[in-house]
């Protein structure tokens, strides 16, 4: 019974979610071994072996990471990613030195992942 009231975690405002449509739906993914520490909002590309890595040149974007994950080890790590949703382009991350292109955003739109800039208050 104790586990029913145990605090699982907290999340502050990070402005990742920019709107309610399309709905932010999640799926389980596997992060490739050695990918390092990935922050919530990292755009992921799917490799041929089915694992995911940080979006970089030559990748095909597929998901947005829902929770931070540490994949620094030698084995793939289970994670949760958004397969659809409306995200703030200023709150997502990609590999260092890479910028999401219009083609990347078009590819993500096919999966119902869109970007809406959130104006500062």
Short mmCIF file of N, CA and C in Angstrom, two decimals:
data_model
loop_
_atom_site.label_atom_id
_atom_site.label_comp_id
_atom_site.label_asym_id
_atom_site.label_seq_id
_atom_site.Cartn_x
_atom_site.Cartn_y
_atom_site.Cartn_z
N UNK A 1 0.81 -1.18 0.00
CA UNK A 1 0.00 0.00 0.00
C UNK A 1 0.86 1.25 0.00
N UNK A 2 2.01 1.18 0.59
CA UNK A 2 2.91 2.32 0.68
C UNK A 2 3.29 2.84 -0.72
N UNK A 3 3.48 1.95 -1.67
CA UNK A 3 3.89 2.33 -3.01
C UNK A 3 2.83 3.15 -3.76
N UNK A 4 1.58 3.08 -3.35
CA UNK A 4 0.53 3.80 -4.03
C UNK A 4 0.60 5.31 -3.80
N UNK A 5 1.27 5.72 -2.75
CA UNK A 5 1.36 7.14 -2.44
C UNK A 5 2.80 7.66 -2.53
N UNK A 6 3.71 6.86 -2.99
CA UNK A 6 5.10 7.26 -3.11
C UNK A 6 5.26 8.26 -4.26
N UNK A 7 5.99 9.33 -4.00
CA UNK A 7 6.25 10.33 -5.02
C UNK A 7 7.22 9.76 -6.05
N UNK A 8 6.84 9.83 -7.31
CA UNK A 8 7.65 9.23 -8.36
C UNK A 8 8.66 10.23 -8.92
N UNK A 9 8.27 11.45 -9.13
CA UNK A 9 9.19 12.44 -9.67
C UNK A 9 8.51 13.78 -9.83
N UNK A 10 9.28 14.74 -10.27
CA UNK A 10 8.76 16.08 -10.48
C UNK A 10 9.23 16.59 -11.82
N UNK A 11 8.47 17.53 -12.36
CA UNK A 11 8.88 18.17 -13.60
C UNK A 11 8.46 19.62 -13.52
N UNK A 12 9.39 20.52 -13.75
CA UNK A 12 9.09 21.94 -13.79
C UNK A 12 8.71 22.34 -15.21
N UNK A 13 8.43 23.61 -15.38
CA UNK A 13 8.07 24.13 -16.70
C UNK A 13 9.33 24.18 -17.57
N UNK A 14 9.28 23.51 -18.72
CA UNK A 14 10.43 23.55 -19.63
C UNK A 14 10.05 24.05 -21.02
N UNK A 15 8.78 24.38 -21.22
CA UNK A 15 8.28 24.92 -22.49
C UNK A 15 8.48 23.98 -23.67
N UNK A 16 8.65 22.69 -23.44
CA UNK A 16 8.80 21.75 -24.54
C UNK A 16 7.49 21.60 -25.30
N UNK A 17 6.41 21.38 -24.58
CA UNK A 17 5.10 21.22 -25.22
C UNK A 17 4.55 22.60 -25.55
N UNK A 18 4.24 22.82 -26.84
CA UNK A 18 3.81 24.14 -27.29
C UNK A 18 2.31 24.23 -27.53
N UNK A 19 1.64 23.11 -27.64
CA UNK A 19 0.21 23.13 -27.91
C UNK A 19 -0.42 21.78 -27.66
N UNK A 20 -1.74 21.76 -27.70
CA UNK A 20 -2.48 20.53 -27.40
C UNK A 20 -2.77 19.67 -28.63
N UNK A 21 -2.59 20.23 -29.83
CA UNK A 21 -2.86 19.46 -31.03
C UNK A 21 -1.67 19.53 -31.96
N UNK A 22 -1.22 18.42 -32.51
CA UNK A 22 -1.68 17.06 -32.24
C UNK A 22 -1.29 16.62 -30.82
N UNK A 23 -2.04 15.65 -30.32
CA UNK A 23 -1.81 15.15 -28.96
C UNK A 23 -0.41 14.61 -28.82
N UNK A 24 0.17 14.81 -27.65
CA UNK A 24 1.50 14.29 -27.32
C UNK A 24 1.34 12.84 -26.88
N UNK A 25 1.62 11.91 -27.77
CA UNK A 25 1.53 10.48 -27.47
C UNK A 25 2.93 9.90 -27.39
N UNK A 26 3.12 8.94 -26.47
CA UNK A 26 4.44 8.36 -26.26
C UNK A 26 4.53 6.90 -26.70
N UNK A 27 5.76 6.47 -26.95
CA UNK A 27 6.06 5.08 -27.28
C UNK A 27 7.37 4.70 -26.59
N UNK A 28 7.56 3.42 -26.33
CA UNK A 28 8.86 2.99 -25.81
C UNK A 28 9.87 2.94 -26.95
N UNK A 29 11.10 3.37 -26.67
CA UNK A 29 12.18 3.31 -27.65
C UNK A 29 13.42 2.75 -26.97
N UNK A 30 14.39 2.39 -27.77
CA UNK A 30 15.66 1.90 -27.27
C UNK A 30 16.75 2.86 -27.73
N UNK A 31 17.50 3.42 -26.78
CA UNK A 31 18.56 4.37 -27.10
C UNK A 31 19.86 3.58 -27.29
N UNK A 32 20.56 3.86 -28.38
CA UNK A 32 21.79 3.15 -28.72
C UNK A 32 22.83 3.29 -27.62
N UNK A 33 23.58 2.23 -27.39
CA UNK A 33 24.66 2.23 -26.40
C UNK A 33 25.67 3.31 -26.76
N UNK A 34 26.19 3.99 -25.74
CA UNK A 34 27.20 5.01 -25.95
C UNK A 34 26.67 6.36 -26.40
N UNK A 35 25.36 6.52 -26.41
CA UNK A 35 24.77 7.80 -26.86
C UNK A 35 24.99 8.91 -25.85
N UNK A 36 25.33 8.57 -24.62
CA UNK A 36 25.59 9.57 -23.59
C UNK A 36 24.33 9.96 -22.85
N UNK A 37 24.42 11.07 -22.12
CA UNK A 37 23.28 11.58 -21.37
C UNK A 37 22.45 12.46 -22.29
N UNK A 38 21.18 12.10 -22.45
CA UNK A 38 20.28 12.82 -23.35
C UNK A 38 19.21 13.53 -22.53
N UNK A 39 18.96 14.77 -22.86
CA UNK A 39 17.98 15.58 -22.15
C UNK A 39 16.58 15.38 -22.73
N UNK A 40 15.57 15.65 -21.92
CA UNK A 40 14.19 15.69 -22.39
C UNK A 40 14.13 16.69 -23.54
N UNK A 41 13.45 16.32 -24.61
CA UNK A 41 13.33 17.21 -25.76
C UNK A 41 14.37 16.95 -26.84
N UNK A 42 15.21 15.94 -26.66
CA UNK A 42 16.19 15.60 -27.69
C UNK A 42 15.48 14.96 -28.87
N UNK A 43 15.75 15.47 -30.08
CA UNK A 43 15.18 14.86 -31.28
C UNK A 43 16.00 13.61 -31.59
N UNK A 44 15.30 12.50 -31.78
CA UNK A 44 15.94 11.21 -32.01
C UNK A 44 15.76 10.76 -33.45
N UNK A 45 16.79 10.12 -33.98
CA UNK A 45 16.67 9.46 -35.28
C UNK A 45 16.75 7.96 -35.04
N UNK A 46 16.07 7.20 -35.87
CA UNK A 46 16.03 5.74 -35.73
C UNK A 46 17.08 5.14 -36.65
N UNK A 47 17.92 4.27 -36.07
CA UNK A 47 18.95 3.59 -36.85
C UNK A 47 18.37 2.32 -37.49
N UNK A 48 19.11 1.74 -38.41
CA UNK A 48 18.65 0.53 -39.09
C UNK A 48 18.41 -0.63 -38.14
N UNK A 49 19.16 -0.69 -37.03
CA UNK A 49 18.98 -1.79 -36.07
C UNK A 49 17.81 -1.57 -35.12
N UNK A 50 17.08 -0.44 -35.29
CA UNK A 50 15.90 -0.17 -34.47
C UNK A 50 16.16 0.69 -33.26
N UNK A 51 17.43 0.89 -32.89
CA UNK A 51 17.74 1.76 -31.77
C UNK A 51 17.71 3.22 -32.24
N UNK A 52 17.69 4.12 -31.29
CA UNK A 52 17.64 5.56 -31.61
C UNK A 52 18.91 6.25 -31.12
N UNK A 53 19.22 7.35 -31.80
CA UNK A 53 20.36 8.18 -31.42
C UNK A 53 19.98 9.64 -31.60
N UNK A 54 20.83 10.55 -31.13
CA UNK A 54 20.57 11.98 -31.27
C UNK A 54 20.59 12.34 -32.75
N UNK A 55 19.63 13.15 -33.16
CA UNK A 55 19.54 13.58 -34.55
C UNK A 55 20.80 14.35 -34.95
N UNK A 56 21.42 13.91 -36.05
CA UNK A 56 22.63 14.53 -36.57
C UNK A 56 22.60 14.42 -38.09
N UNK A 57 23.59 14.96 -38.74
CA UNK A 57 23.69 14.88 -40.20
C UNK A 57 23.60 13.44 -40.66
N UNK A 58 22.75 13.19 -41.65
CA UNK A 58 22.58 11.84 -42.18
C UNK A 58 21.49 11.03 -41.50
N UNK A 59 20.96 11.52 -40.40
CA UNK A 59 19.90 10.81 -39.69
C UNK A 59 18.54 11.16 -40.23
N UNK A 60 17.56 10.35 -39.87
CA UNK A 60 16.17 10.62 -40.22
C UNK A 60 15.40 10.80 -38.92
N UNK A 61 14.88 12.01 -38.66
CA UNK A 61 14.21 12.25 -37.38
C UNK A 61 12.94 11.42 -37.24
N UNK A 62 12.69 10.95 -36.02
CA UNK A 62 11.53 10.09 -35.80
C UNK A 62 10.78 10.40 -34.51
N UNK A 63 11.48 10.81 -33.45
CA UNK A 63 10.86 10.98 -32.14
C UNK A 63 11.44 12.19 -31.42
N UNK A 64 10.78 12.56 -30.33
CA UNK A 64 11.29 13.56 -29.39
C UNK A 64 11.32 12.89 -28.02
N UNK A 65 12.47 12.88 -27.38
CA UNK A 65 12.64 12.20 -26.11
C UNK A 65 11.76 12.84 -25.02
N UNK A 66 11.01 12.00 -24.31
CA UNK A 66 10.07 12.50 -23.30
C UNK A 66 10.71 12.70 -21.93
N UNK A 67 11.68 11.90 -21.58
CA UNK A 67 12.34 11.99 -20.28
C UNK A 67 13.85 11.87 -20.48
N UNK A 68 14.64 12.49 -19.59
CA UNK A 68 16.09 12.36 -19.70
C UNK A 68 16.51 10.91 -19.54
N UNK A 69 17.60 10.54 -20.20
CA UNK A 69 18.09 9.17 -20.12
C UNK A 69 19.61 9.18 -20.21
N UNK A 70 20.25 8.24 -19.52
CA UNK A 70 21.70 8.10 -19.57
C UNK A 70 22.03 6.81 -20.31
N UNK A 71 22.52 6.94 -21.54
CA UNK A 71 22.89 5.79 -22.36
C UNK A 71 24.39 5.77 -22.58
N UNK A 72 25.13 6.09 -21.53
CA UNK A 72 26.59 6.15 -21.62
C UNK A 72 27.25 4.78 -21.62
N UNK A 73 26.51 3.77 -21.21
CA UNK A 73 27.07 2.43 -21.06
C UNK A 73 27.28 1.70 -22.38
N UNK A 74 27.51 0.40 -22.26
CA UNK A 74 27.81 -0.43 -23.43
C UNK A 74 26.59 -1.18 -23.95
N UNK A 75 25.44 -0.96 -23.33
CA UNK A 75 24.21 -1.61 -23.79
C UNK A 75 23.13 -0.57 -24.06
N UNK A 76 22.24 -0.89 -24.98
CA UNK A 76 21.11 0.00 -25.30
C UNK A 76 20.25 0.18 -24.05
N UNK A 77 19.60 1.33 -23.95
CA UNK A 77 18.81 1.68 -22.78
C UNK A 77 17.37 1.96 -23.21
N UNK A 78 16.42 1.44 -22.44
CA UNK A 78 15.00 1.69 -22.71
C UNK A 78 14.66 3.12 -22.31
N UNK A 79 13.80 3.76 -23.11
CA UNK A 79 13.39 5.13 -22.83
C UNK A 79 11.97 5.35 -23.36
N UNK A 80 11.43 6.51 -23.09
CA UNK A 80 10.11 6.89 -23.58
C UNK A 80 10.27 8.13 -24.46
N UNK A 81 9.62 8.09 -25.63
CA UNK A 81 9.71 9.22 -26.56
C UNK A 81 8.33 9.58 -27.07
N UNK A 82 8.19 10.83 -27.46
CA UNK A 82 6.95 11.27 -28.08
C UNK A 82 6.95 10.85 -29.54
N UNK A 83 5.85 10.21 -29.98
CA UNK A 83 5.71 9.84 -31.39
C UNK A 83 4.84 10.84 -32.12
N UNK A 84 4.23 11.75 -31.36
CA UNK A 84 3.45 12.84 -31.93
C UNK A 84 3.38 13.96 -30.91
N UNK A 85 3.04 15.15 -31.37
CA UNK A 85 2.87 16.27 -30.46
C UNK A 85 3.24 17.59 -31.11
N UNK A 86 2.99 18.66 -30.37
CA UNK A 86 3.28 20.01 -30.81
C UNK A 86 4.36 20.56 -29.89
N UNK A 87 5.55 20.81 -30.42
CA UNK A 87 6.71 21.15 -29.61
C UNK A 87 7.27 22.52 -29.94
N UNK A 88 7.90 23.13 -28.95
CA UNK A 88 8.57 24.41 -29.10
C UNK A 88 9.94 24.16 -29.74
N UNK A 89 10.21 24.72 -30.93
CA UNK A 89 11.50 24.47 -31.59
C UNK A 89 12.69 24.98 -30.78
N UNK A 90 12.46 25.95 -29.89
CA UNK A 90 13.55 26.48 -29.07
C UNK A 90 13.86 25.60 -27.87
N UNK A 91 13.02 24.59 -27.61
CA UNK A 91 13.21 23.72 -26.45
C UNK A 91 13.71 22.33 -26.83
N UNK A 92 13.85 22.04 -28.12
CA UNK A 92 14.36 20.73 -28.53
C UNK A 92 15.86 20.83 -28.79
N UNK A 93 16.54 19.69 -28.69
CA UNK A 93 17.97 19.67 -28.93
C UNK A 93 18.31 18.60 -29.96
N UNK A 94 19.42 18.82 -30.65
CA UNK A 94 19.96 17.88 -31.62
C UNK A 94 21.47 17.80 -31.36
N UNK A 95 22.18 17.03 -32.17
CA UNK A 95 23.62 16.88 -31.98
C UNK A 95 24.31 18.24 -32.10
N UNK A 96 25.40 18.39 -31.37
CA UNK A 96 26.17 19.62 -31.41
C UNK A 96 26.62 19.92 -32.83
N UNK A 97 26.43 21.15 -33.26
CA UNK A 97 26.82 21.56 -34.60
C UNK A 97 25.78 21.26 -35.67
N UNK A 98 24.65 20.69 -35.27
CA UNK A 98 23.59 20.38 -36.23
C UNK A 98 22.37 21.25 -35.93
N UNK A 99 21.64 21.63 -36.96
CA UNK A 99 20.40 22.39 -36.83
C UNK A 99 19.32 21.66 -37.61
N UNK A 100 18.14 21.55 -37.03
CA UNK A 100 17.03 20.93 -37.74
C UNK A 100 16.75 21.70 -39.03
N UNK A 101 16.61 20.98 -40.12
CA UNK A 101 16.34 21.59 -41.41
C UNK A 101 14.84 21.58 -41.69
N UNK A 102 14.44 22.30 -42.73
CA UNK A 102 13.04 22.28 -43.15
C UNK A 102 12.64 20.86 -43.55
N UNK A 103 13.55 20.12 -44.18
CA UNK A 103 13.27 18.73 -44.57
C UNK A 103 13.07 17.85 -43.34
N UNK A 104 13.85 18.08 -42.29
CA UNK A 104 13.67 17.33 -41.03
C UNK A 104 12.29 17.59 -40.46
N UNK A 105 11.89 18.85 -40.44
CA UNK A 105 10.58 19.22 -39.89
C UNK A 105 9.45 18.63 -40.74
N UNK A 106 9.64 18.58 -42.06
CA UNK A 106 8.64 17.95 -42.94
C UNK A 106 8.53 16.46 -42.63
N UNK A 107 9.68 15.80 -42.42
CA UNK A 107 9.67 14.38 -42.09
C UNK A 107 8.93 14.14 -40.78
N UNK A 108 9.20 14.97 -39.78
CA UNK A 108 8.53 14.82 -38.48
C UNK A 108 7.04 15.10 -38.60
N UNK A 109 6.66 16.01 -39.47
CA UNK A 109 5.24 16.33 -39.66
C UNK A 109 4.47 15.09 -40.12
N UNK A 110 5.13 14.21 -40.87
CA UNK A 110 4.48 12.97 -41.31
C UNK A 110 4.11 12.08 -40.12
N UNK A 111 4.84 12.24 -39.02
CA UNK A 111 4.57 11.47 -37.80
C UNK A 111 3.67 12.24 -36.83
N UNK A 112 3.11 13.37 -37.27
CA UNK A 112 2.31 14.25 -36.41
C UNK A 112 3.14 14.92 -35.33
N UNK A 113 4.40 15.21 -35.64
CA UNK A 113 5.24 16.02 -34.76
C UNK A 113 5.40 17.36 -35.47
N UNK A 114 4.88 18.41 -34.82
CA UNK A 114 4.98 19.74 -35.41
C UNK A 114 5.65 20.68 -34.42
N UNK A 115 6.07 21.84 -34.93
CA UNK A 115 6.75 22.83 -34.10
C UNK A 115 5.99 24.14 -34.15
N UNK A 116 5.77 24.72 -32.97
CA UNK A 116 5.13 26.03 -32.84
C UNK A 116 5.98 26.84 -31.88
N UNK A 117 6.46 27.96 -32.36
CA UNK A 117 7.31 28.81 -31.51
C UNK A 117 6.46 29.39 -30.37
N UNK A 118 7.00 29.32 -29.17
CA UNK A 118 6.35 29.85 -27.98
C UNK A 118 6.97 31.23 -27.71
N UNK A 119 6.14 32.25 -27.69
CA UNK A 119 6.63 33.60 -27.48
C UNK A 119 7.04 33.80 -26.03
N UNK A 120 8.14 34.51 -25.78
CA UNK A 120 8.54 34.78 -24.40
C UNK A 120 7.54 35.71 -23.74
N UNK A 121 7.42 35.56 -22.43
CA UNK A 121 6.46 36.39 -21.69
C UNK A 121 7.06 37.72 -21.34
#
